[in-house]
Every structure is written in C-alpha cells, then in structure tokens.
Amino acid sequence: MTYKFERQHKQTNFNYSPNFTSNLREDLLSMADLEKVTIRTTEADYTASTSSSDIIMMKPKFTSQILSSHDVPKKGMNDPSSTFFQKLGVTDKDGKPRPRMSSKLKQCNKFVEVVGRLLLKEGAKERGVEVLDMGCGKGYLTFALHNHLCEKVDAQRVRSVGVEVRPKLVDDINNIARDLGGNFETLSFAVGEIGNFDNTEKEDEKVSALIALHACDTATDDAIYQGIKNDCDVIVLSPCCHKEVRRYMEKNDVKRDAEHPYKNLLRFGVYRERVAEQVTDTLRGMLLEVAGYDVDIFEFIGGEHTAKNCMITATKARKGKVGGGSLEELRDLARMHGIERIKLADLLGVDLGVGEGRTKSEIPRGRMPPK
C-alpha cells in the first residue's frame, strides 16, 4: 500500500503492508514536524494526528470500497462472462474480450440495446417474440439478443432463428446452442439465403423482428423485403456496401456535363462512395415509410469499432397512421442521382419513374439524367 503525507508543503510517500500500524507509528514518531495525515486503505479511511511527541491517535473516518482496477465497470446488455460469449470465442472465462474481439463485444451489446428496446416497447412481454436474423454468420448477435430477450420475457415465449448460407457454420452454432441449453433451447439456425428463405412453417407464429447485420449490397434489400413480407413489427439493419447505386452514378458522365450540380463532387471516388451510401439508405428508408413504417437512421457505434456503423430502424406505424414516405419525393431523389432502379423498389413493385429511354429534356433542370 502507498500512503501520502504532506510535510511542509512537500509530498512524501511510504509503502506499507496491509498490517501497517506498527511501521506507521515508527515513521510518524520520527517526523517531528508532521502534525496530521489522512490514510486511505481498501478497508477504511483514517485520520492520524500527533497530540504530543510520543502519542499517535488513529480513528476510522469512513469505510469506502476501493476498486482494484482503474477501469470503471460498465453495465452491458449481457454479462461479458456469459457462457455463450465464451463458447463463441468472444471472451475468456474471466469475461475479458479475446484478442480482436473488444469491438465485437461492444457491437453486440449496442445492437441488443437498440433492438431490445424497440421490441419490448412493442409489447413482446405480453405476446412473446420471434426474431429472424438474416445472414447471421457465426451468430454473435443472434445469441446475445436471444439471451437478453429471454431474461426480459418468459424464455419459452422467445424464439429466434438465424439464417446463414454456410452449412458447416450452421451445424457448428446449432451444436453450441444445444450444448448451452436453458435459454438457448428456443434458439436455432437454418441454412438459407436471405432472398428466398421461407419462414412459413409455423403459420400461427408471427415474426416480431427481422435483423440483418452487414448484409452486403442488395442482400440488405432482400432482408428489408423479408421483414415487410412477414409484417414484422420491427426491422433493424446495418447495411454494408452500396454498389448498386454507385454503378448508376458512375454511368453518368458528370465531368463533361456542365449543368450537373455534382460535376465536381462526384469526380472523386471517395465522395462517390459516400454519396452512394447516403442515397441508398435514404431511398431504403423512404420505401419503408411508403410500406407503412416509422424510420430512423443513425450511427449506432463509434467509427473506431467498424466503418459500417449506420443503422436503419423501422417500426410498424400505429393503426390509422399513413407511412410518411412520398413516392414523388422518392422519385425526385432517384432522378437527381440518375438511379433507374434499386432492388428494394423492384421487390415492392415501386416504379422510380426514371426509366430508360427518357430524354434529358424530360428531366427537370439540374437533375442527373440517366444515359
């Protein structure tokens, strides 16, 4: 232990063992000009004072708990030492993240926080909940969300299905779920592709939420469509890649179009990528609104954890409330960027109103016409 003394405006440090009293007395007695000292230990705080040259009085001031670590523990959605995190290789037996897994643990807990809040607000406690995780990979998020929901809702009223295209991986994570038992008895994984996965085996069970973490390019559109088709109360996505829209933007020769408002902005590849991301996800959000959902788009985690840190959340609009999306505004945005079609619009049967064969004179001035 280290104790700090102030002696004539100077600081003096001494190290003592937990049974410090006798050594401390000797040191204090040897320091004739020391009048008062405050000592903080892991058991109590003391005030020591010299009232004469040979008497030292020590009395407890107040008992306080001292953290052995400088890191203040943060409350997460799931305990990092949970067995499922260990089985998935996210943390060790002490609950500490394994190498290169700190960001994964943070992502899982943030996703669970957002999705759990939306689901529980939608009445999952009363009617139970069924979650579809499309493109679940190794199932980090699937396990974490399922466990959290089981803790908040009767575990037998929670069912989660993770969908993944790789059979070997599906077998591995199904085995982990079976070995864990308990809350995970109602968690399963199935082989399938996002676009054609059929979840109609149990007609009496309605899917409460569809989630998709980093489904690449138009796989995110497939996931959104699955959510709308299943009439999910909640759809949560973190998109990845935006190649479809970017290809349309790159088809337009903005460098030689003197009237194009983006002619300088889109000369640079990094900005074409960023604009494509923003436009794609905005169009997706507007299409979800047209389909009757309330939509929010935001950064759910710091960029140091993942570059793909935007999240789209959609909750089924209240009865009698019309979705906020406007088809004409949607078409305006598409025309502005020369986007002839996007997969989600095709799946929903929405005509973007650009179409091949339109002449430049048919597009309002200042808009980006498709070739």
Coordinates of C-alpha atoms in Angstrom, one line a residue:
M1 CA 0.0 0.0 0.0
T2 CA 1.1 3.6 -0.6
Y3 CA 0.2 6.4 1.9
K4 CA 0.7 10.1 1.1
F5 CA 1.9 12.6 3.6
E6 CA 2.1 16.3 3.3
R7 CA 5.1 17.7 5.1
Q8 CA 5.8 21.4 4.9
H9 CA 4.0 21.6 1.5
K10 CA 6.0 18.6 0.2
Q11 CA 4.7 15.2 -0.6
T12 CA 6.2 12.1 1.0
N13 CA 5.2 8.5 0.0
F14 CA 5.7 5.4 2.1
N15 CA 4.8 1.8 1.2
Y16 CA 3.2 -0.4 3.9
S17 CA 1.9 -3.9 4.1
P18 CA -1.8 -4.4 4.9
N19 CA -0.9 -4.8 8.6
F20 CA 0.7 -1.3 8.7
T21 CA 0.0 0.1 12.2
S22 CA 3.4 -0.6 13.9
N23 CA 5.5 0.6 11.0
L24 CA 3.4 3.7 10.5
R25 CA 3.8 4.7 14.2
E26 CA 7.5 4.5 14.0
D27 CA 7.7 6.6 10.8
L28 CA 5.3 9.2 12.3
L29 CA 7.3 9.5 15.5
S30 CA 10.5 10.1 13.6
M31 CA 8.9 13.1 11.8
A32 CA 8.6 15.7 14.5
D33 CA 7.1 18.4 12.2
L34 CA 4.3 16.1 10.9
E35 CA 1.0 17.2 12.5
K36 CA -1.7 15.4 10.5
V37 CA -2.1 12.7 7.9
T38 CA -5.0 11.1 6.1
I39 CA -4.6 7.5 5.1
R40 CA -7.0 5.7 2.7
T41 CA -6.9 1.9 2.7
T42 CA -9.1 -0.7 1.0
E43 CA -10.9 -1.2 4.3
A44 CA -11.3 2.3 5.7
D45 CA -10.1 5.9 5.7
Y46 CA -8.1 7.1 8.7
T47 CA -7.0 10.4 10.2
A48 CA -3.8 10.2 12.1
S49 CA -2.6 13.2 14.3
T50 CA 0.2 13.8 16.8
S51 CA -1.1 15.4 20.0
S52 CA 2.3 15.0 21.7
S53 CA 5.8 13.8 20.8
D54 CA 5.0 10.2 21.8
I55 CA 1.3 9.7 21.3
I56 CA -0.4 8.9 18.0
M57 CA -4.2 8.8 17.8
M58 CA -5.8 6.9 14.9
K59 CA -9.5 6.7 14.2
P60 CA -11.7 5.5 11.3
K61 CA -13.1 8.3 9.3
F62 CA -15.4 6.3 6.9
T63 CA -15.4 2.9 5.2
S64 CA -15.1 3.0 1.4
Q65 CA -14.8 0.4 -1.3
I66 CA -11.7 0.9 -3.4
L67 CA -11.7 -0.6 -6.9
S68 CA -8.7 -2.8 -7.6
S69 CA -8.8 -1.7 -11.2
H70 CA -8.7 1.8 -12.7
D71 CA -11.4 0.8 -15.2
V72 CA -14.9 1.6 -14.0
P73 CA -17.1 -1.4 -15.0
K74 CA -19.9 -0.6 -17.4
K75 CA -23.2 -2.3 -17.4
G76 CA -23.9 -4.1 -20.7
M77 CA -26.9 -5.9 -22.0
N78 CA -25.2 -9.3 -21.4
D79 CA -22.6 -10.2 -18.9
P80 CA -19.3 -10.5 -20.7
S81 CA -18.5 -13.6 -18.7
S82 CA -21.7 -15.3 -20.0
T83 CA -21.0 -18.9 -21.1
F84 CA -22.3 -18.2 -24.7
F85 CA -19.8 -15.4 -25.2
Q86 CA -17.1 -17.8 -24.1
K87 CA -18.3 -20.6 -26.4
L88 CA -18.4 -18.2 -29.3
G89 CA -14.8 -17.1 -28.6
V90 CA -15.7 -13.5 -27.8
T91 CA -14.5 -13.5 -24.1
D92 CA -12.4 -15.7 -21.8
K93 CA -13.5 -17.4 -18.6
D94 CA -13.0 -14.1 -16.7
G95 CA -15.2 -12.2 -19.1
K96 CA -12.4 -10.3 -20.8
P97 CA -12.5 -9.9 -24.6
R98 CA -10.3 -12.2 -26.5
P99 CA -7.8 -10.6 -28.9
R100 CA -9.5 -8.5 -31.6
M101 CA -12.9 -9.2 -30.0
S102 CA -13.4 -6.0 -28.0
S103 CA -15.2 -4.3 -30.9
K104 CA -17.4 -7.3 -31.5
L105 CA -18.5 -7.4 -27.9
K106 CA -19.3 -3.7 -28.0
Q107 CA -21.3 -4.1 -31.2
C108 CA -23.3 -7.0 -29.8
N109 CA -24.3 -5.1 -26.7
K110 CA -25.2 -1.9 -28.6
F111 CA -27.3 -3.9 -31.1
V112 CA -29.0 -5.7 -28.2
E113 CA -29.7 -2.4 -26.5
V114 CA -31.3 -0.9 -29.6
V115 CA -33.3 -3.9 -30.8
G116 CA -34.3 -5.0 -27.3
R117 CA -35.7 -1.5 -26.5
L118 CA -37.7 -1.4 -29.7
L119 CA -39.1 -5.0 -29.3
L120 CA -40.0 -4.6 -25.6
K121 CA -41.7 -1.3 -26.4
E122 CA -43.8 -3.1 -29.0
G123 CA -45.4 -5.4 -26.3
A124 CA -43.1 -8.5 -26.6
K125 CA -43.6 -9.2 -22.9
E126 CA -47.3 -9.8 -23.4
R127 CA -47.4 -11.8 -26.6
G128 CA -43.9 -13.3 -26.9
V129 CA -41.4 -12.6 -29.6
E130 CA -39.9 -14.3 -32.6
V131 CA -36.7 -13.0 -34.2
L132 CA -35.3 -13.7 -37.7
D133 CA -31.6 -12.9 -38.0
M134 CA -30.8 -12.8 -41.7
G135 CA -27.2 -13.6 -42.7
C136 CA -26.3 -14.3 -39.1
G137 CA -22.7 -15.5 -39.7
K138 CA -21.4 -17.1 -36.5
G139 CA -24.4 -15.8 -34.6
Y140 CA -22.8 -13.4 -32.2
L141 CA -25.7 -11.0 -32.3
T142 CA -28.3 -13.8 -32.5
F143 CA -27.1 -15.4 -29.3
A144 CA -26.7 -12.0 -27.5
L145 CA -30.2 -10.8 -28.4
H146 CA -31.9 -14.1 -27.7
N147 CA -30.3 -14.3 -24.3
H148 CA -31.3 -10.7 -23.4
L149 CA -34.9 -11.2 -24.6
C150 CA -35.2 -14.5 -22.6
E151 CA -34.1 -12.5 -19.5
K152 CA -36.8 -9.9 -20.1
V153 CA -39.6 -12.2 -21.3
D154 CA -40.6 -15.8 -20.4
A155 CA -37.8 -17.8 -22.1
Q156 CA -40.4 -20.3 -23.6
R157 CA -42.1 -17.4 -25.3
V158 CA -39.0 -16.3 -27.2
R159 CA -38.0 -18.0 -30.4
S160 CA -35.0 -16.9 -32.6
V161 CA -33.9 -18.2 -35.9
G162 CA -30.6 -17.4 -37.5
V163 CA -30.2 -17.8 -41.3
E164 CA -26.8 -18.5 -42.8
V165 CA -25.8 -19.8 -46.2
R166 CA -22.8 -21.9 -45.0
P167 CA -24.0 -25.4 -43.8
K168 CA -20.9 -26.2 -41.8
L169 CA -21.2 -23.0 -39.8
V170 CA -24.9 -23.6 -39.2
D171 CA -24.1 -27.0 -37.8
D172 CA -21.4 -25.6 -35.5
I173 CA -23.5 -22.9 -34.0
N174 CA -26.6 -25.2 -33.7
N175 CA -24.3 -27.5 -31.6
I176 CA -23.3 -24.6 -29.4
A177 CA -26.9 -23.7 -28.8
R178 CA -27.8 -27.3 -28.0
D179 CA -24.9 -27.6 -25.6
L180 CA -25.8 -24.4 -23.8
G181 CA -29.4 -25.5 -23.2
G182 CA -31.5 -23.3 -20.9
N183 CA -32.4 -20.1 -22.6
F184 CA -31.0 -21.4 -25.8
E185 CA -33.4 -24.3 -26.2
T186 CA -35.6 -22.0 -28.3
L187 CA -32.7 -20.7 -30.5
S188 CA -31.9 -22.4 -33.8
F189 CA -30.1 -21.8 -37.0
A190 CA -31.0 -22.8 -40.6
V191 CA -29.3 -22.9 -43.9
G192 CA -30.7 -20.5 -46.4
E193 CA -30.2 -17.4 -48.5
I194 CA -31.8 -14.1 -47.4
G195 CA -33.7 -13.6 -50.6
N196 CA -35.5 -16.9 -50.7
F197 CA -35.7 -18.1 -47.1
D198 CA -39.2 -19.4 -46.2
N199 CA -40.3 -18.9 -42.7
T200 CA -43.9 -20.1 -43.0
E201 CA -43.6 -23.4 -41.3
K202 CA -45.5 -22.2 -38.2
E203 CA -48.4 -20.1 -39.5
D204 CA -49.6 -19.3 -36.0
E205 CA -46.3 -17.6 -35.1
K206 CA -45.8 -14.0 -36.3
V207 CA -42.2 -12.8 -36.8
S208 CA -41.8 -9.9 -34.4
A209 CA -38.5 -8.6 -35.6
L210 CA -36.1 -9.1 -38.5
I211 CA -32.5 -8.1 -38.1
A212 CA -29.6 -8.1 -40.6
L213 CA -26.0 -7.1 -39.6
H214 CA -23.9 -6.1 -42.6
A215 CA -25.7 -7.9 -45.3
C216 CA -23.7 -7.0 -48.4
D217 CA -25.1 -4.7 -51.1
T218 CA -28.6 -5.7 -52.3
A219 CA -28.8 -8.5 -49.6
T220 CA -29.9 -5.7 -47.3
D221 CA -32.8 -5.0 -49.7
D222 CA -33.7 -8.7 -49.6
A223 CA -33.7 -8.5 -45.8
I224 CA -35.9 -5.5 -45.7
Y225 CA -38.3 -7.1 -48.1
Q226 CA -38.4 -10.3 -45.9
G227 CA -39.3 -8.0 -43.0
I228 CA -42.1 -6.2 -44.8
K229 CA -43.4 -9.5 -46.3
N230 CA -43.5 -11.1 -42.8
D231 CA -45.3 -8.0 -41.5
C232 CA -42.6 -7.6 -38.8
D233 CA -43.2 -5.0 -36.1
V234 CA -39.5 -4.1 -36.0
I235 CA -36.9 -4.2 -38.8
V236 CA -33.3 -3.3 -37.8
L237 CA -30.4 -3.3 -40.3
S238 CA -26.8 -2.2 -40.5
P239 CA -26.1 -2.0 -44.3
C240 CA -22.8 -2.9 -45.9
C241 CA -21.6 -1.9 -49.4
H242 CA -23.7 0.2 -51.8
K243 CA -22.5 -1.0 -55.1
E244 CA -25.9 -0.9 -57.0
V245 CA -26.5 2.8 -56.7
R246 CA -22.8 3.7 -57.1
R247 CA -22.8 1.9 -60.5
Y248 CA -25.7 4.1 -61.7
M249 CA -23.9 7.2 -60.5
E250 CA -20.7 6.2 -62.3
K251 CA -22.5 5.6 -65.6
N252 CA -23.3 9.3 -65.7
D253 CA -20.6 11.4 -67.3
V254 CA -20.7 14.3 -64.8
K255 CA -17.3 15.6 -65.8
R256 CA -18.5 16.7 -69.2
D257 CA -22.0 17.8 -68.1
A258 CA -21.6 21.5 -67.4
E259 CA -25.1 21.7 -66.0
H260 CA -24.7 18.9 -63.5
P261 CA -24.7 20.2 -59.9
Y262 CA -22.5 17.4 -58.7
K263 CA -20.0 17.6 -61.5
N264 CA -17.1 18.4 -59.2
L265 CA -18.2 16.4 -56.1
L266 CA -18.5 13.1 -58.0
R267 CA -15.1 13.4 -59.7
F268 CA -13.6 11.9 -56.5
G269 CA -14.1 8.2 -55.8
V270 CA -14.2 8.6 -52.0
Y271 CA -17.2 11.0 -52.4
R272 CA -19.0 8.9 -54.9
E273 CA -18.8 6.1 -52.3
R274 CA -20.1 8.2 -49.5
V275 CA -22.9 9.8 -51.6
A276 CA -23.9 6.3 -52.8
E277 CA -24.2 5.1 -49.2
Q278 CA -26.3 8.1 -48.1
V279 CA -28.6 8.0 -51.1
T280 CA -29.1 4.2 -51.0
D281 CA -30.0 4.1 -47.3
T282 CA -32.2 7.2 -47.7
L283 CA -34.1 5.5 -50.5
R284 CA -34.5 2.4 -48.4
G285 CA -35.8 4.5 -45.5
M286 CA -38.3 6.2 -47.8
L287 CA -39.5 2.9 -49.2
L288 CA -40.0 1.6 -45.7
E289 CA -42.1 4.6 -45.0
V290 CA -44.2 4.0 -48.1
A291 CA -44.7 0.5 -46.8
G292 CA -46.1 1.9 -43.5
Y293 CA -43.1 2.0 -41.1
D294 CA -41.7 4.8 -38.9
V295 CA -38.0 5.0 -39.8
D296 CA -34.8 6.3 -38.2
I297 CA -31.2 6.2 -39.5
F298 CA -28.3 6.9 -37.2
E299 CA -24.8 5.9 -36.2
F300 CA -25.1 3.2 -33.6
I301 CA -21.5 2.8 -32.6
G302 CA -18.2 4.8 -33.0
G303 CA -16.3 4.6 -36.2
E304 CA -13.3 3.1 -34.5
H305 CA -15.2 -0.1 -34.0
T306 CA -16.5 -0.5 -37.5
A307 CA -16.6 1.7 -40.6
K308 CA -20.1 0.3 -41.3
N309 CA -21.7 1.9 -38.3
C310 CA -25.0 3.2 -39.6
M311 CA -28.2 1.6 -38.5
I312 CA -31.7 1.7 -40.1
T313 CA -34.6 1.0 -37.6
A314 CA -38.2 0.7 -38.8
T315 CA -41.2 0.1 -36.6
K316 CA -44.7 -0.7 -37.8
A317 CA -46.7 2.5 -37.8
R318 CA -49.6 2.8 -35.5
K319 CA -53.1 1.8 -36.8
G320 CA -54.6 4.5 -38.9
K321 CA -51.3 6.3 -39.4
V322 CA -50.1 6.5 -43.0
G323 CA -46.4 6.0 -43.8
G324 CA -44.5 9.3 -44.1
G325 CA -42.9 8.5 -47.4
S326 CA -43.8 10.3 -50.6
L327 CA -43.5 8.5 -53.9
E328 CA -42.9 11.7 -55.7
E329 CA -40.1 12.8 -53.3
L330 CA -38.6 9.3 -53.7
R331 CA -38.6 9.6 -57.5
D332 CA -37.1 13.1 -57.3
L333 CA -34.2 11.8 -55.3
A334 CA -33.7 8.9 -57.7
R335 CA -33.7 11.2 -60.7
M336 CA -31.3 13.6 -59.0
H337 CA -28.7 10.8 -59.0
G338 CA -29.6 9.1 -62.2
I339 CA -30.8 6.0 -60.4
E340 CA -33.0 4.0 -62.8
R341 CA -33.9 1.3 -60.3
I342 CA -32.9 -0.3 -57.0
K343 CA -33.7 -3.8 -55.9
L344 CA -35.9 -3.0 -53.0
A345 CA -38.2 -0.8 -55.2
D346 CA -38.4 -3.7 -57.7
L347 CA -39.3 -6.2 -54.9
L348 CA -42.0 -3.8 -53.7
G349 CA -43.3 -3.1 -57.2
V350 CA -42.5 0.6 -56.9
D351 CA -41.7 2.5 -60.1
L352 CA -39.0 5.1 -59.6
G353 CA -40.2 7.0 -62.6
V354 CA -36.8 7.4 -64.2
G355 CA -36.8 4.6 -66.7
E356 CA -34.5 4.0 -69.6
G357 CA -35.4 5.9 -72.8
R358 CA -36.3 9.2 -71.2
T359 CA -34.7 12.2 -72.8
K360 CA -32.7 14.9 -71.0
S361 CA -35.5 17.4 -71.7
E362 CA -38.0 15.3 -69.8
I363 CA -35.9 15.5 -66.6
P364 CA -36.3 18.7 -64.6
R365 CA -33.3 21.1 -65.0
G366 CA -30.5 20.4 -62.5
R367 CA -31.3 16.8 -62.1
M368 CA -28.9 14.0 -63.1
P369 CA -30.4 12.2 -66.1
P370 CA -29.6 8.6 -66.8
K371 CA -28.0 7.7 -70.1

